[in-house]
PDB file of C-alpha atoms in Angstrom:
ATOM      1  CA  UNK A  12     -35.802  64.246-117.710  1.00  0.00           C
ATOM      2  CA  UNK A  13     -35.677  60.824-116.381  1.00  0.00           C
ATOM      3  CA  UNK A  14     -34.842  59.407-120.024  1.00  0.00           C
ATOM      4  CA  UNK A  15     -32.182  62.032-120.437  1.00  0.00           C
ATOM      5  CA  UNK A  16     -30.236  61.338-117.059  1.00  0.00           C
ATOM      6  CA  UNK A  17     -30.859  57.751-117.477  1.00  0.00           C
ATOM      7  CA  UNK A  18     -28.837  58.023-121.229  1.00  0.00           C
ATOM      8  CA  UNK A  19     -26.395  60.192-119.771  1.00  0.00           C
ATOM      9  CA  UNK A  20     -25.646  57.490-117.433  1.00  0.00           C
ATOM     10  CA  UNK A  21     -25.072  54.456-119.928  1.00  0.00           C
ATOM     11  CA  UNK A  22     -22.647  57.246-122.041  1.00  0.00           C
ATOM     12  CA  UNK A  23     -20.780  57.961-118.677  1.00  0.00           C
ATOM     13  CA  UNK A  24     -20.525  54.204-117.686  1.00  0.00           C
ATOM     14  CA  UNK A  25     -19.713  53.421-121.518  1.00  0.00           C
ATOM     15  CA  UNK A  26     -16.934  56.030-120.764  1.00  0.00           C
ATOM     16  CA  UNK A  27     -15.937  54.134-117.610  1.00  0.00           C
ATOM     17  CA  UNK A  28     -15.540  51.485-119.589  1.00  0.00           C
ATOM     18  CA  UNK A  29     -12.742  52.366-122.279  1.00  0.00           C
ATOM     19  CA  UNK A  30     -15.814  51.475-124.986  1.00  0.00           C
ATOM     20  CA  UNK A  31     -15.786  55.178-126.150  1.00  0.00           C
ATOM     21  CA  UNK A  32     -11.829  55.491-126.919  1.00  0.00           C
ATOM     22  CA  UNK A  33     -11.174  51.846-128.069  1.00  0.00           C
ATOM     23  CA  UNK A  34      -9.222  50.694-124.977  1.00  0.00           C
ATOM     24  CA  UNK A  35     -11.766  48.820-123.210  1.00  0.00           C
ATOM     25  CA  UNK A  36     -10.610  44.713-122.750  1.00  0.00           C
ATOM     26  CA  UNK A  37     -12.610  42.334-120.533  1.00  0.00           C
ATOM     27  CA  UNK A  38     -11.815  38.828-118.950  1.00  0.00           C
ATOM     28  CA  UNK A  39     -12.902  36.034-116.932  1.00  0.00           C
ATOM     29  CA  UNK A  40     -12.105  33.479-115.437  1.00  0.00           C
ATOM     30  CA  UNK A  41     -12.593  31.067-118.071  1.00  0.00           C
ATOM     31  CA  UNK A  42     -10.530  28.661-119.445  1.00  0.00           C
ATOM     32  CA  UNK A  43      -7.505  30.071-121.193  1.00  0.00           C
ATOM     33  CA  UNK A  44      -9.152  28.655-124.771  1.00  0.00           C
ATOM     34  CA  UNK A  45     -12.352  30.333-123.984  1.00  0.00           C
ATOM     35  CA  UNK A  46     -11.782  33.772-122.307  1.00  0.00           C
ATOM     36  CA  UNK A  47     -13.829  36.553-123.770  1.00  0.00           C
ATOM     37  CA  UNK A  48     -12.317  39.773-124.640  1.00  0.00           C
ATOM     38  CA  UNK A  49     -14.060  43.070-126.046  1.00  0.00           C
ATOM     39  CA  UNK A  50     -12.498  45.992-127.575  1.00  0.00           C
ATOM     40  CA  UNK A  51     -14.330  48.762-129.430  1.00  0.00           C
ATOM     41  CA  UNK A  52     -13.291  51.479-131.260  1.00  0.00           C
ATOM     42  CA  UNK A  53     -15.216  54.300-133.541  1.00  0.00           C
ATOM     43  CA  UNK A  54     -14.522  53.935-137.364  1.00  0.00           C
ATOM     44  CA  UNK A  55     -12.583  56.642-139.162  1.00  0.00           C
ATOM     45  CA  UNK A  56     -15.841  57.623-141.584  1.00  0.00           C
ATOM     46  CA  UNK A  57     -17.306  60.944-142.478  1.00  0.00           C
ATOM     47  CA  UNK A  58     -20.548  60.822-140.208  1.00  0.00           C
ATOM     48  CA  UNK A  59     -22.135  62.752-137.430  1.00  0.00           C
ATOM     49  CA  UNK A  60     -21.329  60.050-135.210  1.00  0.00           C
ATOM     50  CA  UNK A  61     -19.559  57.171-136.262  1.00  0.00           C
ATOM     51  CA  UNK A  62     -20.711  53.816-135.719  1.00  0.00           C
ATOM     52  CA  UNK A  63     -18.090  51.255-133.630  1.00  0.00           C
ATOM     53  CA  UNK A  64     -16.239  48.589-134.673  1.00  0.00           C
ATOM     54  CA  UNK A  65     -16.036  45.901-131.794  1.00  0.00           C
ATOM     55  CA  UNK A  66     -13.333  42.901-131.701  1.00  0.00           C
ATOM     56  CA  UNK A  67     -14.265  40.179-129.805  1.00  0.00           C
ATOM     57  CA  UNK A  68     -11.635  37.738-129.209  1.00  0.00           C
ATOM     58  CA  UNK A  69     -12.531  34.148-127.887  1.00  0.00           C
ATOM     59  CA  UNK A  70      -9.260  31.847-126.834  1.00  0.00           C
ATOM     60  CA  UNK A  71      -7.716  31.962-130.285  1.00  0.00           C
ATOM     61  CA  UNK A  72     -10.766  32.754-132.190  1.00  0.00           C
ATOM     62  CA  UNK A  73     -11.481  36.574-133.243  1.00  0.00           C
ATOM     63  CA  UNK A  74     -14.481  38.533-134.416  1.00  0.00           C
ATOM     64  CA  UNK A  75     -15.292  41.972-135.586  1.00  0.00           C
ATOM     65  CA  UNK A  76     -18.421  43.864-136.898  1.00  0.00           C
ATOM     66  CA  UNK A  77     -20.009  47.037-137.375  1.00  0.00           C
ATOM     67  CA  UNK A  78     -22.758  48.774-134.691  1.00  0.00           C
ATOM     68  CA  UNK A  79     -25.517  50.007-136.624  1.00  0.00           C
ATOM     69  CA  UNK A  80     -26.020  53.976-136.813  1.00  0.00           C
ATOM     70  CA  UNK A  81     -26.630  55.015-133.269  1.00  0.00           C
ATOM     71  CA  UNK A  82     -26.397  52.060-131.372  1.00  0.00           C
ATOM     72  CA  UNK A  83     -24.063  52.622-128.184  1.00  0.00           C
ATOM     73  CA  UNK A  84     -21.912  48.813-127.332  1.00  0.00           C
ATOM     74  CA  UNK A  85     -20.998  47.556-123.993  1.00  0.00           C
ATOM     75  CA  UNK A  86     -19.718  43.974-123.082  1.00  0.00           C
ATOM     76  CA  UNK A  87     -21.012  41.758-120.440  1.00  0.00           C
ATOM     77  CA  UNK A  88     -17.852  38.697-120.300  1.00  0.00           C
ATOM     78  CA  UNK A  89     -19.871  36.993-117.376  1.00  0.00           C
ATOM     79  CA  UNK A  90     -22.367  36.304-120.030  1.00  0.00           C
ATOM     80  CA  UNK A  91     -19.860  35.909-123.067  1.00  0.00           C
ATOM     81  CA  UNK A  92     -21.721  38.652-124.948  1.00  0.00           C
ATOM     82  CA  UNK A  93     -21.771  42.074-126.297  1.00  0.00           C
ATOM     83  CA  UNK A  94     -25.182  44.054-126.059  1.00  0.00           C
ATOM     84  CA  UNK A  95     -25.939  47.490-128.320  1.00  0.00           C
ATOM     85  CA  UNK A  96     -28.834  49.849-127.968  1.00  0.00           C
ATOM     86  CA  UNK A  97     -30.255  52.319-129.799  1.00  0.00           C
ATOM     87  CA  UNK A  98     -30.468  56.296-128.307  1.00  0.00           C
ATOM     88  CA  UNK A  99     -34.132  55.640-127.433  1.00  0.00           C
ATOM     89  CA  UNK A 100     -33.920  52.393-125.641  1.00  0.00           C
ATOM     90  CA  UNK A 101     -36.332  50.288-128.328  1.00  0.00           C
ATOM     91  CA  UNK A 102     -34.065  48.325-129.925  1.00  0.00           C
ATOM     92  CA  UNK A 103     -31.619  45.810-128.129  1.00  0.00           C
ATOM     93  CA  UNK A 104     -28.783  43.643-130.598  1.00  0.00           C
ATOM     94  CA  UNK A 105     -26.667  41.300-128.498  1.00  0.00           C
ATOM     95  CA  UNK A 106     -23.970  39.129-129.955  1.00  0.00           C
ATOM     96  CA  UNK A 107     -22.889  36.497-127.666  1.00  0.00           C
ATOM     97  CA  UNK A 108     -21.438  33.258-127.325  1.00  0.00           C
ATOM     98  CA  UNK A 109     -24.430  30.500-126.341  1.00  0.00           C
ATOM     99  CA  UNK A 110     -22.338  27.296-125.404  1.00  0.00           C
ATOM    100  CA  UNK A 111     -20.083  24.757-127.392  1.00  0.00           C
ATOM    101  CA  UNK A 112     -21.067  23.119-130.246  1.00  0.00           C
ATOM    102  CA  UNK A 113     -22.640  19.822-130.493  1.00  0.00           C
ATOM    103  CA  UNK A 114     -20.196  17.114-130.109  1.00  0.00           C
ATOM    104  CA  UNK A 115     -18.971  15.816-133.152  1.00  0.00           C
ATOM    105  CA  UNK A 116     -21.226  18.100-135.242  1.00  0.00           C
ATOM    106  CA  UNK A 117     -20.045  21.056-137.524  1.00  0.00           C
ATOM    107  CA  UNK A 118     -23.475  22.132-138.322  1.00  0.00           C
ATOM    108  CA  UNK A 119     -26.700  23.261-136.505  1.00  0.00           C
ATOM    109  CA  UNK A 120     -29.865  21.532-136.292  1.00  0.00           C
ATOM    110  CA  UNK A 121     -32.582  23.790-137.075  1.00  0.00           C
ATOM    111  CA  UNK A 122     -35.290  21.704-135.102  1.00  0.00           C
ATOM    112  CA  UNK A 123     -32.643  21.770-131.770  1.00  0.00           C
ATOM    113  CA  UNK A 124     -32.377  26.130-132.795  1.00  0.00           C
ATOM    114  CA  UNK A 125     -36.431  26.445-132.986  1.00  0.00           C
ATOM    115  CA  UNK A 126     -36.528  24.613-129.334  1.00  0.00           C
ATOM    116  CA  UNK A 127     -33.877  27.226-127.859  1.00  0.00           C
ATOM    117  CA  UNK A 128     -36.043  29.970-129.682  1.00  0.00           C
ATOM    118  CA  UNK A 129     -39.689  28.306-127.718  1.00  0.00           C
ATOM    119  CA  UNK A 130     -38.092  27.944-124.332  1.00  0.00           C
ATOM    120  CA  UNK A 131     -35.980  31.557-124.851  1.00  0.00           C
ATOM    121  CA  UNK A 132     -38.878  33.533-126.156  1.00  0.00           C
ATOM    122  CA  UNK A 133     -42.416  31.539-124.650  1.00  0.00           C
ATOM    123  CA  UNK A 134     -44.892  33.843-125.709  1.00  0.00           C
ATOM    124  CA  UNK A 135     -43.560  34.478-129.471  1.00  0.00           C
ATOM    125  CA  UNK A 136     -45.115  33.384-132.554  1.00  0.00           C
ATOM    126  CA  UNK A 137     -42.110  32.427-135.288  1.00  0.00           C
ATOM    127  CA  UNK A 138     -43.479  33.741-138.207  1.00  0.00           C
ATOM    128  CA  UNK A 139     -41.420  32.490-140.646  1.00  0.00           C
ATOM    129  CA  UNK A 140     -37.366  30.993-140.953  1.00  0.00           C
ATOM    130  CA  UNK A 141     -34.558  31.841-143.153  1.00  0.00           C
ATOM    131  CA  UNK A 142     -30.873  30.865-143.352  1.00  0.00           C
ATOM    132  CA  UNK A 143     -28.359  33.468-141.198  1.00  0.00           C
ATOM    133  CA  UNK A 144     -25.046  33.754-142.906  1.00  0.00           C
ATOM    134  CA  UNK A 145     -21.928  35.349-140.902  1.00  0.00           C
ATOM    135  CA  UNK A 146     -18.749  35.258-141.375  1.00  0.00           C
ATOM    136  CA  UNK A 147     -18.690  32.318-144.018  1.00  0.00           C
ATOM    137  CA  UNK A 148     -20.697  29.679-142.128  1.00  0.00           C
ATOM    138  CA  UNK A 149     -25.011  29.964-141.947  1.00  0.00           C
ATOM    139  CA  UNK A 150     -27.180  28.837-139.465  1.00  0.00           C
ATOM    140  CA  UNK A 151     -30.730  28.626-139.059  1.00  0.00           C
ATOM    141  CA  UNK A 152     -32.500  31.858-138.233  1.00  0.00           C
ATOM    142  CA  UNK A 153     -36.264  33.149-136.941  1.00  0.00           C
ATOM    143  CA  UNK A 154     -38.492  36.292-137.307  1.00  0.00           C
ATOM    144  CA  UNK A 155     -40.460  36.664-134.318  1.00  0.00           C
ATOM    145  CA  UNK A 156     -43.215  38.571-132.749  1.00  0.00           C
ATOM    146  CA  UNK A 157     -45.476  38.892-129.915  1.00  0.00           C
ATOM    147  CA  UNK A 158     -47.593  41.736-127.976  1.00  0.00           C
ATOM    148  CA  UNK A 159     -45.315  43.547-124.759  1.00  0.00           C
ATOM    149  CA  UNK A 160     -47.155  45.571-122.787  1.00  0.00           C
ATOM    150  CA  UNK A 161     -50.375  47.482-123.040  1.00  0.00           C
ATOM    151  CA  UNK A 162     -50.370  45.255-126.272  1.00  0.00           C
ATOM    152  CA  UNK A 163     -47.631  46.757-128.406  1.00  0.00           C
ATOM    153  CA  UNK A 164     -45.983  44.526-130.638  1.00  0.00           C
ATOM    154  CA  UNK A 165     -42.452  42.885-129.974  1.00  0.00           C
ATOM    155  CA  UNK A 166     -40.283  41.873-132.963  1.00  0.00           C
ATOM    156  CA  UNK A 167     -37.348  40.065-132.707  1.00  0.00           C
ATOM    157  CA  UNK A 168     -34.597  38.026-135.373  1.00  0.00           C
ATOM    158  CA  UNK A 169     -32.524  35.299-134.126  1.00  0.00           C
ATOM    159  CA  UNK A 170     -29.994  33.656-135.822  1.00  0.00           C
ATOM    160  CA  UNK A 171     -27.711  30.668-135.064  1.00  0.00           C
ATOM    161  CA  UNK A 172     -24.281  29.999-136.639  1.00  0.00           C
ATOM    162  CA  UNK A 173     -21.774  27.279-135.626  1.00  0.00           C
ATOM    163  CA  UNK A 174     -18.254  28.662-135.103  1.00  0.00           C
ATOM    164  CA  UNK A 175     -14.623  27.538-133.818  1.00  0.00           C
ATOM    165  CA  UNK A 176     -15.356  29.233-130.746  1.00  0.00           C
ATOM    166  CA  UNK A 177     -18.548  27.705-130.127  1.00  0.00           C
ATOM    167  CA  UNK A 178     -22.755  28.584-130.814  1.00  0.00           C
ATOM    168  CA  UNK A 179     -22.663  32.179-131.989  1.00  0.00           C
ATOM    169  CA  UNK A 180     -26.113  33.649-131.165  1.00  0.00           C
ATOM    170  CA  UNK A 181     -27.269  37.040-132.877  1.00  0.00           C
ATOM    171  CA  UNK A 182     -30.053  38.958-131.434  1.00  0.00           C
ATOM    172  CA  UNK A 183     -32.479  42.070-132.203  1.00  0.00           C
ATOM    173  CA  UNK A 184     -35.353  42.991-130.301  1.00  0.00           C
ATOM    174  CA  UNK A 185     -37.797  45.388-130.336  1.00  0.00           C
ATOM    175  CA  UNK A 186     -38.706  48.010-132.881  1.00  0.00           C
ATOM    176  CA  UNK A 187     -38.911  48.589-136.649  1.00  0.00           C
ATOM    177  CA  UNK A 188     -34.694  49.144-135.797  1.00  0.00           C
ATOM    178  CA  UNK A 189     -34.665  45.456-135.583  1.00  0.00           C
ATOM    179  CA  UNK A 190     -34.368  44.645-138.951  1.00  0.00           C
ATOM    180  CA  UNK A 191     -31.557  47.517-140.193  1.00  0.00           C
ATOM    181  CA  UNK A 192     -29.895  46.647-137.114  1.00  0.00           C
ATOM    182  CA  UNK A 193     -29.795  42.622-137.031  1.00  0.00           C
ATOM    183  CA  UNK A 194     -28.829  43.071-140.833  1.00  0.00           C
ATOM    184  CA  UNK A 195     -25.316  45.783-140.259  1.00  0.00           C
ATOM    185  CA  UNK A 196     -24.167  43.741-137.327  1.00  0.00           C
ATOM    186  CA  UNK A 197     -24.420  40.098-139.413  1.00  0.00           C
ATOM    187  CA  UNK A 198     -23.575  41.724-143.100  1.00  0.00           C
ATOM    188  CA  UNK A 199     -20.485  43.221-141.399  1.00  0.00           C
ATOM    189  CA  UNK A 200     -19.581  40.057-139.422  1.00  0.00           C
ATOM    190  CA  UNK A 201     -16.286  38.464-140.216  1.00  0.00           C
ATOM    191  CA  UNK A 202     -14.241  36.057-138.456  1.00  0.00           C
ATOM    192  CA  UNK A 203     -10.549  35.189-137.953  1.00  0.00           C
ATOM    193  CA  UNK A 204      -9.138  32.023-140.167  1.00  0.00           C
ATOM    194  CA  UNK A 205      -7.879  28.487-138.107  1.00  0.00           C
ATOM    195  CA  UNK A 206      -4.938  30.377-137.410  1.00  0.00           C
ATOM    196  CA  UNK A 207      -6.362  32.697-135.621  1.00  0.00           C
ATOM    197  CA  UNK A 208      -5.427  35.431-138.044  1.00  0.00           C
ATOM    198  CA  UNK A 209      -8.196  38.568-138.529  1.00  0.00           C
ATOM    199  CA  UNK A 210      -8.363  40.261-142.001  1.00  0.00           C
ATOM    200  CA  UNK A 211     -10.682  43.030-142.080  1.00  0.00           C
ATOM    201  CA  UNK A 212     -12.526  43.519-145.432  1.00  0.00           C
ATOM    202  CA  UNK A 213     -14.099  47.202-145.444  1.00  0.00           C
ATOM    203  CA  UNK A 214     -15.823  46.979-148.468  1.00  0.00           C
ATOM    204  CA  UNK A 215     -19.253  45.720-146.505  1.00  0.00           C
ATOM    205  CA  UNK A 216     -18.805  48.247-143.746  1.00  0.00           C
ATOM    206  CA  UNK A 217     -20.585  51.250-145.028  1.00  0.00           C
ATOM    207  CA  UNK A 218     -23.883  50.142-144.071  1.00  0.00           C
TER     208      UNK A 218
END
C-alpha cells in the first residue's frame, strides 16, 4: 500500500508539473547561454502507454530523446538534469548536464571520465569500458557494479560525451532495466546543429 500511494504521488506531482501533457518548461537563474529548459510530451505510437519524448534546451543548444517503456520523466533545472524511473522504483536514468568542457579541448579524456566515475561511485568495481556515442559525438563510457544492501547487486552504465552545451553525462542505475534503458535514451539521442536548429529523425525511435 505504501508503494502504491508512494507511485501515485510521483504521477500526481508529474501531473503538477505539465510533464504528463507536454507543457511543462523549467528555468533558472543561470546565465542566459546556459539556462535549462525541459519539455516532455508522449509520442503519437500505438502502445499501451506511450513512452515520452523530452526536449531539453540549453542557451541555444537543444536535445531530444526517447524514455524507455515505462519510465515516468521529471526535470530537476537546479541540477541541470532530467531523471526517469521505472514503475517499480529499480531502475533510475538521469541525463544531465555535468559542467563545461575542458578549456580548449573538444574531446574527453577517458583517464579524467574514470576519476569522476571513482570519486562519483566509491564502492564500484568498473568492469569493463566502451565508447558512448550520442548524438554524433562519443565519449568514454563504464559498466559498473557493486553489492547495495543486504548484498544485492548494483549495476550501473555511465557515459560521457562532449557537447556545445557542455559535459553531457548519461546515467542508469540499478536493475537488469539498466541496460534496455541506458541503450533507448542514448540510441534515440539527437542534438540540434551550430545553429541551434533541431531535426528530429524518427526512424531510431521505436525502441
Amino acid at each position: 500500500m505504501q508503494v502504491h500511494k508512494f507511485l501515485q504521488l510521483i504521477t500526481a506531482t508529474f501531473l503538477q508539473l505539465g510533464l504528463m501533457t507536454g507543457t511543462a518548461r523549467a528555468d533558472i537563474s543561470l546565465p542566459e547561454s546556459q539556462t535549462f529548459q525541459v519539455t516532455a510530451r508522449r509520442e503519437d505510437v500505438q502502445r499501451a502507454t506511450p513512452p515520452f519524448r523530452v526536449f531539453v534546451t540549453v542557451g541555444t543548444n537543444k536535445f531530444t530523446f526517447i524514455t524507455p517503456d515505462g519510465f515516468q520523466v521529471r526535470d530537476d533545472p537546479a541540477q541541470q538534469r532530467v531523471i526517469m524511473v521505472n514503475a517499480d522504483q529499480t531502475c533510475t536514468i538521469t541525463f544531465r548536464i555535468n559542467g563545461a568542457m575542458p578549456e580548449g579541448k573538444s574531446e574527453l579524456d577517458a583517464k579524467t571520465c574514470r576519476d569522476w566515475v571513482s570519486n562519483g561511485y566509491p564502492d564500484a568495481q568498473v568492469l569493463d569500458e566502451f565508447s558512448g556515442n550520442a548524438g554524433g559525438r562519443s565519449g568514454p563510457g563504464f559498466n559498473l557494479q557493486w553489492n547495495g544492501s543486504g548484498s544485492t547487486a548494483r549495476s550501473a552504465k555511465v557515459a560521457f560525451i562532449p557537447s556545445a552545451a557542455g559535459i553531457l553525462k548519461f546515467s542508469a542505475v540499478g536493475s537488469s532495466a539498466v541496460q534496455n534503458g541506458f541503450n533507448t535514451v542514448i540510441m534515440t539521442f539527437q542534438a540540434s546543429d551550430a545553429d541551434g536548429k533541431l531535426d528530429i529523425q524518427t526512424g531510431s525511435d521505436q525502441m
